PDB file of C-alpha atoms in Angstrom:
ATOM      1  CA  MET A   1     -26.570 -82.823   1.480  1.00 73.00           C
ATOM      2  CA  PRO A   2     -29.187 -85.703   2.626  1.00 85.00           C
ATOM      3  CA  GLN A   3     -28.292 -88.951   3.436  1.00 91.00           C
ATOM      4  CA  MET A   4     -27.931 -91.813   0.744  1.00 94.00           C
ATOM      5  CA  LYS A   5     -31.022 -93.838   0.367  1.00 96.00           C
ATOM      6  CA  VAL A   6     -29.457 -98.188  -0.287  1.00 97.00           C
ATOM      7  CA  LEU A   7     -31.529-100.998  -1.398  1.00 97.00           C
ATOM      8  CA  LEU A   8     -29.869-104.744  -1.021  1.00 96.00           C
ATOM      9  CA  ALA A   9     -30.630-107.845  -2.459  1.00 95.00           C
ATOM     10  CA  ASP A  10     -28.503-110.454  -1.758  1.00 92.00           C
ATOM     11  CA  ASP A  11     -29.661-114.287  -1.475  1.00 89.00           C
ATOM     12  CA  HIS A  12     -28.275-115.098   2.018  1.00 89.00           C
ATOM     13  CA  PRO A  13     -28.881-113.169   5.247  1.00 90.00           C
ATOM     14  CA  ILE A  14     -26.438-113.020   6.974  1.00 88.00           C
ATOM     15  CA  VAL A  15     -24.888-111.251   4.072  1.00 88.00           C
ATOM     16  CA  LEU A  16     -27.149-108.471   4.144  1.00 91.00           C
ATOM     17  CA  MET A  17     -27.238-108.373   7.825  1.00 91.00           C
ATOM     18  CA  GLY A  18     -23.254-107.966   7.647  1.00 89.00           C
ATOM     19  CA  VAL A  19     -23.598-105.102   4.654  1.00 91.00           C
ATOM     20  CA  ARG A  20     -26.330-103.543   6.811  1.00 93.00           C
ATOM     21  CA  GLU A  21     -23.783-103.317   9.770  1.00 92.00           C
ATOM     22  CA  ILE A  22     -21.180-101.763   7.526  1.00 91.00           C
ATOM     23  CA  ILE A  23     -23.374 -98.738   6.058  1.00 93.00           C
ATOM     24  CA  GLU A  24     -25.276 -98.184   8.786  1.00 90.00           C
ATOM     25  CA  ARG A  25     -21.498 -96.891  10.551  1.00 89.00           C
ATOM     26  CA  ASP A  26     -21.958 -93.740   9.073  1.00 92.00           C
ATOM     27  CA  PRO A  27     -25.178 -91.309   9.024  1.00 93.00           C
ATOM     28  CA  ARG A  28     -24.811 -90.180   5.629  1.00 94.00           C
ATOM     29  CA  PHE A  29     -26.105 -93.809   3.843  1.00 95.00           C
ATOM     30  CA  LYS A  30     -29.597 -95.067   5.020  1.00 95.00           C
ATOM     31  CA  VAL A  31     -30.355 -98.670   4.184  1.00 96.00           C
ATOM     32  CA  VAL A  32     -33.753 -98.606   3.298  1.00 96.00           C
ATOM     33  CA  GLY A  33     -35.115-102.029   1.867  1.00 96.00           C
ATOM     34  CA  GLU A  34     -33.197-104.700   1.438  1.00 96.00           C
ATOM     35  CA  ALA A  35     -34.230-107.731  -0.997  1.00 95.00           C
ATOM     36  CA  MET A  36     -33.460-111.896  -1.170  1.00 93.00           C
ATOM     37  CA  SER A  37     -34.674-112.183  -4.793  1.00 91.00           C
ATOM     38  CA  SER A  38     -34.247-110.304  -7.699  1.00 91.00           C
ATOM     39  CA  SER A  39     -38.768-109.989  -8.352  1.00 92.00           C
ATOM     40  CA  GLU A  40     -37.936-108.940  -4.860  1.00 93.00           C
ATOM     41  CA  LEU A  41     -35.551-106.287  -5.365  1.00 94.00           C
ATOM     42  CA  ILE A  42     -37.047-104.450  -8.545  1.00 94.00           C
ATOM     43  CA  ASP A  43     -40.683-104.303  -6.225  1.00 94.00           C
ATOM     44  CA  LYS A  44     -38.445-102.089  -3.959  1.00 96.00           C
ATOM     45  CA  ILE A  45     -36.552-100.151  -6.494  1.00 96.00           C
ATOM     46  CA  SER A  46     -40.167 -99.049  -7.680  1.00 92.00           C
ATOM     47  CA  LEU A  47     -41.061 -98.096  -4.394  1.00 95.00           C
ATOM     48  CA  LEU A  48     -38.140 -97.590  -2.412  1.00 96.00           C
ATOM     49  CA  LYS A  49     -36.589 -95.370  -5.292  1.00 95.00           C
ATOM     50  CA  PRO A  50     -33.229 -95.783  -3.749  1.00 97.00           C
ATOM     51  CA  ASP A  51     -29.641 -93.833  -4.766  1.00 96.00           C
ATOM     52  CA  VAL A  52     -28.085 -96.711  -4.353  1.00 96.00           C
ATOM     53  CA  ILE A  53     -28.564-100.713  -5.174  1.00 96.00           C
ATOM     54  CA  ILE A  54     -26.022-102.609  -3.972  1.00 96.00           C
ATOM     55  CA  THR A  55     -26.643-106.580  -5.742  1.00 94.00           C
ATOM     56  CA  ASP A  56     -25.401-109.606  -5.939  1.00 91.00           C
ATOM     57  CA  TYR A  57     -24.609-111.131  -8.926  1.00 88.00           C
ATOM     58  CA  ASN A  58     -24.921-114.978  -8.139  1.00 84.00           C
ATOM     59  CA  MET A  59     -28.838-115.080  -6.926  1.00 81.00           C
ATOM     60  CA  PRO A  60     -30.220-117.891  -8.118  1.00 69.00           C
ATOM     61  CA  GLY A  61     -33.749-119.747  -8.467  1.00 63.00           C
ATOM     62  CA  ASP A  62     -36.064-116.241  -9.947  1.00 73.00           C
ATOM     63  CA  ASP A  63     -37.492-116.859 -13.136  1.00 76.00           C
ATOM     64  CA  GLN A  64     -38.247-113.480 -14.266  1.00 80.00           C
ATOM     65  CA  TYR A  65     -35.796-111.679 -13.439  1.00 83.00           C
ATOM     66  CA  GLY A  66     -32.889-114.280 -13.680  1.00 82.00           C
ATOM     67  CA  ASP A  67     -29.542-113.375 -11.984  1.00 82.00           C
ATOM     68  CA  GLY A  68     -26.271-112.124 -13.388  1.00 86.00           C
ATOM     69  CA  THR A  69     -26.102-110.486 -16.862  1.00 83.00           C
ATOM     70  CA  ARG A  70     -29.773-110.962 -17.165  1.00 85.00           C
ATOM     71  CA  LEU A  71     -30.669-108.898 -13.757  1.00 89.00           C
ATOM     72  CA  VAL A  72     -27.919-106.370 -14.665  1.00 90.00           C
ATOM     73  CA  GLU A  73     -29.579-105.923 -18.071  1.00 89.00           C
ATOM     74  CA  TYR A  74     -32.718-105.026 -17.017  1.00 91.00           C
ATOM     75  CA  LEU A  75     -31.674-102.587 -14.341  1.00 93.00           C
ATOM     76  CA  ARG A  76     -29.793 -99.979 -16.200  1.00 92.00           C
ATOM     77  CA  ARG A  77     -32.570-100.953 -18.706  1.00 92.00           C
ATOM     78  CA  HIS A  78     -35.536 -99.969 -16.266  1.00 94.00           C
ATOM     79  CA  PHE A  79     -33.663 -97.437 -13.599  1.00 95.00           C
ATOM     80  CA  PRO A  80     -30.887 -95.752 -15.192  1.00 93.00           C
ATOM     81  CA  GLU A  81     -31.032 -93.441 -12.328  1.00 94.00           C
ATOM     82  CA  PRO A  82     -29.666 -95.448  -9.513  1.00 95.00           C
ATOM     83  CA  LYS A  83     -25.961 -95.733  -8.801  1.00 95.00           C
ATOM     84  CA  VAL A  84     -25.540-100.083  -9.090  1.00 94.00           C
ATOM     85  CA  LEU A  85     -22.833-101.843  -7.164  1.00 94.00           C
ATOM     86  CA  ILE A  86     -22.599-105.529  -7.579  1.00 92.00           C
ATOM     87  CA  LEU A  87     -20.770-108.174  -5.058  1.00 89.00           C
ATOM     88  CA  THR A  88     -19.249-111.163  -6.596  1.00 85.00           C
ATOM     89  CA  VAL A  89     -15.989-113.226  -6.557  1.00 77.00           C
ATOM     90  CA  ILE A  90     -15.713-113.017 -10.399  1.00 76.00           C
ATOM     91  CA  THR A  91     -12.781-111.954 -11.586  1.00 73.00           C
ATOM     92  CA  ASN A  92     -13.212-112.468 -15.296  1.00 72.00           C
ATOM     93  CA  ALA A  93     -11.823-109.712 -17.475  1.00 74.00           C
ATOM     94  CA  GLN A  94     -14.513-109.380 -19.790  1.00 74.00           C
ATOM     95  CA  VAL A  95     -17.757-109.681 -17.667  1.00 79.00           C
ATOM     96  CA  LEU A  96     -16.330-106.945 -15.353  1.00 81.00           C
ATOM     97  CA  THR A  97     -15.759-104.508 -18.885  1.00 82.00           C
ATOM     98  CA  TRP A  98     -19.005-105.852 -19.885  1.00 82.00           C
ATOM     99  CA  LEU A  99     -20.535-104.974 -16.831  1.00 85.00           C
ATOM    100  CA  TYR A 100     -19.194-101.540 -16.771  1.00 87.00           C
ATOM    101  CA  GLU A 101     -19.967-100.924 -20.055  1.00 85.00           C
ATOM    102  CA  LEU A 102     -23.469-101.538 -18.913  1.00 86.00           C
ATOM    103  CA  GLY A 103     -23.122 -98.228 -17.084  1.00 87.00           C
ATOM    104  CA  ILE A 104     -22.798 -99.927 -12.960  1.00 91.00           C
ATOM    105  CA  SER A 105     -20.862 -98.184 -10.676  1.00 91.00           C
ATOM    106  CA  GLY A 106     -18.507-100.487  -9.080  1.00 90.00           C
ATOM    107  CA  VAL A 107     -17.434-104.628  -8.316  1.00 90.00           C
ATOM    108  CA  ILE A 108     -17.200-105.279  -4.924  1.00 88.00           C
ATOM    109  CA  SER A 109     -15.202-108.586  -4.702  1.00 83.00           C
ATOM    110  CA  LYS A 110     -16.098-110.526  -1.728  1.00 79.00           C
ATOM    111  CA  SER A 111     -13.384-112.176  -1.172  1.00 74.00           C
ATOM    112  CA  ALA A 112     -11.307-108.626  -0.388  1.00 71.00           C
ATOM    113  CA  GLY A 113     -13.509-107.847   2.230  1.00 75.00           C
ATOM    114  CA  LEU A 114     -17.172-106.584   2.332  1.00 79.00           C
ATOM    115  CA  GLU A 115     -15.742-102.414   3.841  1.00 84.00           C
ATOM    116  CA  GLN A 116     -14.877-101.475   0.505  1.00 86.00           C
ATOM    117  CA  ILE A 117     -18.423-101.232   0.335  1.00 90.00           C
ATOM    118  CA  LEU A 118     -18.764 -98.086   2.632  1.00 89.00           C
ATOM    119  CA  VAL A 119     -15.323 -96.424   0.793  1.00 89.00           C
ATOM    120  CA  ALA A 120     -18.056 -96.486  -2.883  1.00 90.00           C
ATOM    121  CA  LEU A 121     -20.396 -95.391  -1.156  1.00 93.00           C
ATOM    122  CA  ASP A 122     -18.244 -92.051   0.560  1.00 92.00           C
ATOM    123  CA  ALA A 123     -16.432 -91.407  -3.121  1.00 91.00           C
ATOM    124  CA  PHE A 124     -20.628 -91.550  -4.517  1.00 91.00           C
ATOM    125  CA  TYR A 125     -21.521 -88.481  -1.393  1.00 90.00           C
ATOM    126  CA  ARG A 126     -17.792 -86.537  -1.610  1.00 88.00           C
ATOM    127  CA  GLN A 127     -17.213 -87.144  -5.638  1.00 84.00           C
ATOM    128  CA  GLY A 128     -20.586 -88.790  -7.305  1.00 84.00           C
ATOM    129  CA  HIS A 129     -18.738 -91.954  -8.697  1.00 83.00           C
ATOM    130  CA  TYR A 130     -16.162 -94.254  -7.324  1.00 82.00           C
ATOM    131  CA  GLN A 131     -13.139 -95.351  -9.014  1.00 70.00           C
ATOM    132  CA  GLN A 132     -11.837 -98.675  -8.189  1.00 67.00           C
ATOM    133  CA  ASP A 133      -8.058 -99.422  -8.339  1.00 53.00           C
ATOM    134  CA  GLN A 134      -6.897-102.479  -9.790  1.00 45.00           C
ATOM    135  CA  PRO A 135      -6.442-105.203  -8.186  1.00 43.00           C
ATOM    136  CA  GLN A 136      -3.096-105.950  -7.362  1.00 38.00           C
ATOM    137  CA  GLY A 137      -0.846-109.569  -5.859  1.00 39.00           C
ATOM    138  CA  ALA A 138       1.088-112.135  -7.280  1.00 38.00           C
ATOM    139  CA  LEU A 139      -1.080-115.329  -8.146  1.00 37.00           C
ATOM    140  CA  SER A 140      -0.411-119.194  -7.192  1.00 40.00           C
ATOM    141  CA  GLU A 141       1.048-120.632 -10.796  1.00 42.00           C
ATOM    142  CA  ASP A 142      -1.719-123.017 -10.356  1.00 48.00           C
ATOM    143  CA  ALA A 143      -4.368-119.989  -9.913  1.00 51.00           C
ATOM    144  CA  ASP A 144      -2.472-117.853 -12.598  1.00 61.00           C
ATOM    145  CA  ASP A 145      -3.046-120.830 -15.401  1.00 70.00           C
ATOM    146  CA  LEU A 146      -6.837-120.986 -14.389  1.00 70.00           C
ATOM    147  CA  SER A 147      -7.267-117.348 -14.620  1.00 70.00           C
ATOM    148  CA  GLN A 148      -5.390-117.522 -17.594  1.00 76.00           C
ATOM    149  CA  ARG A 149      -8.049-120.218 -19.302  1.00 77.00           C
ATOM    150  CA  LEU A 150     -10.958-117.941 -17.541  1.00 76.00           C
ATOM    151  CA  SER A 151      -9.926-115.505 -19.683  1.00 77.00           C
ATOM    152  CA  GLN A 152     -10.560-116.268 -22.441  1.00 84.00           C
ATOM    153  CA  LEU A 153     -14.113-117.358 -22.295  1.00 84.00           C
ATOM    154  CA  THR A 154     -16.841-114.803 -23.709  1.00 86.00           C
ATOM    155  CA  VAL A 155     -19.472-113.790 -21.258  1.00 84.00           C
ATOM    156  CA  LYS A 156     -21.910-115.190 -22.708  1.00 87.00           C
ATOM    157  CA  GLU A 157     -19.797-118.666 -22.068  1.00 89.00           C
ATOM    158  CA  PHE A 158     -19.237-117.944 -18.507  1.00 84.00           C
ATOM    159  CA  GLU A 159     -23.131-116.673 -18.469  1.00 83.00           C
ATOM    160  CA  VAL A 160     -23.453-120.573 -19.616  1.00 87.00           C
ATOM    161  CA  LEU A 161     -21.143-122.488 -16.879  1.00 84.00           C
ATOM    162  CA  ARG A 162     -22.189-119.553 -14.228  1.00 81.00           C
ATOM    163  CA  LEU A 163     -25.525-121.055 -14.658  1.00 82.00           C
ATOM    164  CA  PHE A 164     -24.818-124.677 -14.744  1.00 81.00           C
ATOM    165  CA  SER A 165     -22.688-124.928 -11.925  1.00 76.00           C
ATOM    166  CA  THR A 166     -25.302-124.265 -10.224  1.00 73.00           C
ATOM    167  CA  GLY A 167     -26.729-127.938 -10.465  1.00 73.00           C
ATOM    168  CA  VAL A 168     -29.117-126.935 -13.024  1.00 77.00           C
ATOM    169  CA  SER A 169     -29.526-128.930 -16.989  1.00 84.00           C
ATOM    170  CA  VAL A 170     -28.888-127.204 -20.248  1.00 86.00           C
ATOM    171  CA  SER A 171     -32.025-127.429 -20.901  1.00 88.00           C
ATOM    172  CA  ASP A 172     -33.039-124.779 -17.748  1.00 84.00           C
ATOM    173  CA  VAL A 173     -30.178-122.818 -18.785  1.00 86.00           C
ATOM    174  CA  ALA A 174     -31.468-122.327 -21.943  1.00 88.00           C
ATOM    175  CA  HIS A 175     -34.637-121.682 -20.594  1.00 84.00           C
ATOM    176  CA  SER A 176     -33.315-118.869 -18.248  1.00 80.00           C
ATOM    177  CA  LEU A 177     -31.076-116.802 -20.938  1.00 83.00           C
ATOM    178  CA  ASN A 178     -34.064-117.344 -23.395  1.00 84.00           C
ATOM    179  CA  ARG A 179     -31.588-119.384 -25.808  1.00 88.00           C
ATOM    180  CA  SER A 180     -31.925-122.319 -27.784  1.00 92.00           C
ATOM    181  CA  ILE A 181     -30.915-125.845 -25.897  1.00 91.00           C
ATOM    182  CA  LYS A 182     -28.413-125.992 -29.353  1.00 92.00           C
ATOM    183  CA  THR A 183     -26.917-122.659 -28.914  1.00 92.00           C
ATOM    184  CA  ILE A 184     -26.295-123.103 -25.231  1.00 90.00           C
ATOM    185  CA  SER A 185     -24.620-126.663 -25.937  1.00 91.00           C
ATOM    186  CA  THR A 186     -22.492-124.614 -28.450  1.00 92.00           C
ATOM    187  CA  LEU A 187     -21.576-122.243 -25.732  1.00 91.00           C
ATOM    188  CA  LYS A 188     -21.313-124.598 -22.743  1.00 90.00           C
ATOM    189  CA  ILE A 189     -18.626-126.479 -25.332  1.00 91.00           C
ATOM    190  CA  SER A 190     -16.751-123.851 -26.339  1.00 91.00           C
ATOM    191  CA  ALA A 191     -16.538-122.953 -23.096  1.00 89.00           C
ATOM    192  CA  MET A 192     -15.536-126.692 -21.188  1.00 89.00           C
ATOM    193  CA  ARG A 193     -12.860-126.660 -24.846  1.00 89.00           C
ATOM    194  CA  LYS A 194     -10.858-123.567 -23.896  1.00 89.00           C
ATOM    195  CA  LEU A 195     -10.973-124.680 -19.795  1.00 87.00           C
ATOM    196  CA  ASN A 196      -9.474-127.707 -20.976  1.00 87.00           C
ATOM    197  CA  VAL A 197     -12.146-130.708 -19.358  1.00 87.00           C
ATOM    198  CA  ASP A 198     -13.920-132.702 -20.980  1.00 86.00           C
ATOM    199  CA  ASN A 199     -16.531-133.813 -18.827  1.00 85.00           C
ATOM    200  CA  ASP A 200     -19.579-132.491 -16.930  1.00 83.00           C
ATOM    201  CA  GLN A 201     -17.728-133.256 -13.561  1.00 78.00           C
ATOM    202  CA  ALA A 202     -14.407-132.568 -14.142  1.00 82.00           C
ATOM    203  CA  LEU A 203     -16.224-128.718 -15.347  1.00 82.00           C
ATOM    204  CA  LEU A 204     -17.922-128.500 -11.953  1.00 78.00           C
ATOM    205  CA  ILE A 205     -15.216-129.828 -10.119  1.00 77.00           C
ATOM    206  CA  LEU A 206     -13.192-126.929 -11.495  1.00 77.00           C
ATOM    207  CA  CYS A 207     -15.895-123.946 -10.892  1.00 74.00           C
ATOM    208  CA  VAL A 208     -15.910-125.299  -7.027  1.00 67.00           C
ATOM    209  CA  LYS A 209     -12.443-125.030  -7.230  1.00 66.00           C
ATOM    210  CA  ALA A 210     -11.961-121.985  -8.334  1.00 62.00           C
ATOM    211  CA  ASN A 211     -15.252-120.611  -6.372  1.00 60.00           C
ATOM    212  CA  LEU A 212     -16.079-118.747  -9.579  1.00 58.00           C
ATOM    213  CA  PHE A 213     -19.928-118.380  -8.765  1.00 57.00           C
ATOM    214  CA  ALA A 214     -20.441-116.945  -5.047  1.00 52.00           C
TER     215      ALA A 214
END
């Protein structure tokens, strides 16, 4: 079997360097390109025709294709052939379920270590698919409480908070998601109620504390 061509996307050069180093340990895989924005990623998919795309979930600053759910939807709609691995610290069950329903091939947790990328690529090469294990390990009482509250968020609420936590305004979030300001405000208020926070500062502190959107 020929080498599998892999295209990487992350807005952090150090992450790109680390992922490339891991992948190139195995001669069955070749990193054919790197991208640091969604637009660059889309351009290089068309040019390089990779077998596997490994992309960060959170790559802010790209108005054309966005990131998060908006980017994944675009990738699956316009590039159905390559397998897609998502790099993220997100653990929200509804978001992860939604990603798999869209047709991604796996989620690699940054907190669990990037070595799992090579496990996934090996599975693609030998079996054609990657079967992920469910996360294991006990949570502290505080973490468990936060996890329970986060699990109540819908995919749309989660995406609104993810963008809001980067420091942009509600109007900017509305523009990014192509929704009205009223809709975004309603989703944000609903999410805050579920998370039991009553102001923007408390919401941002919670997002940072939980390291939700790296």
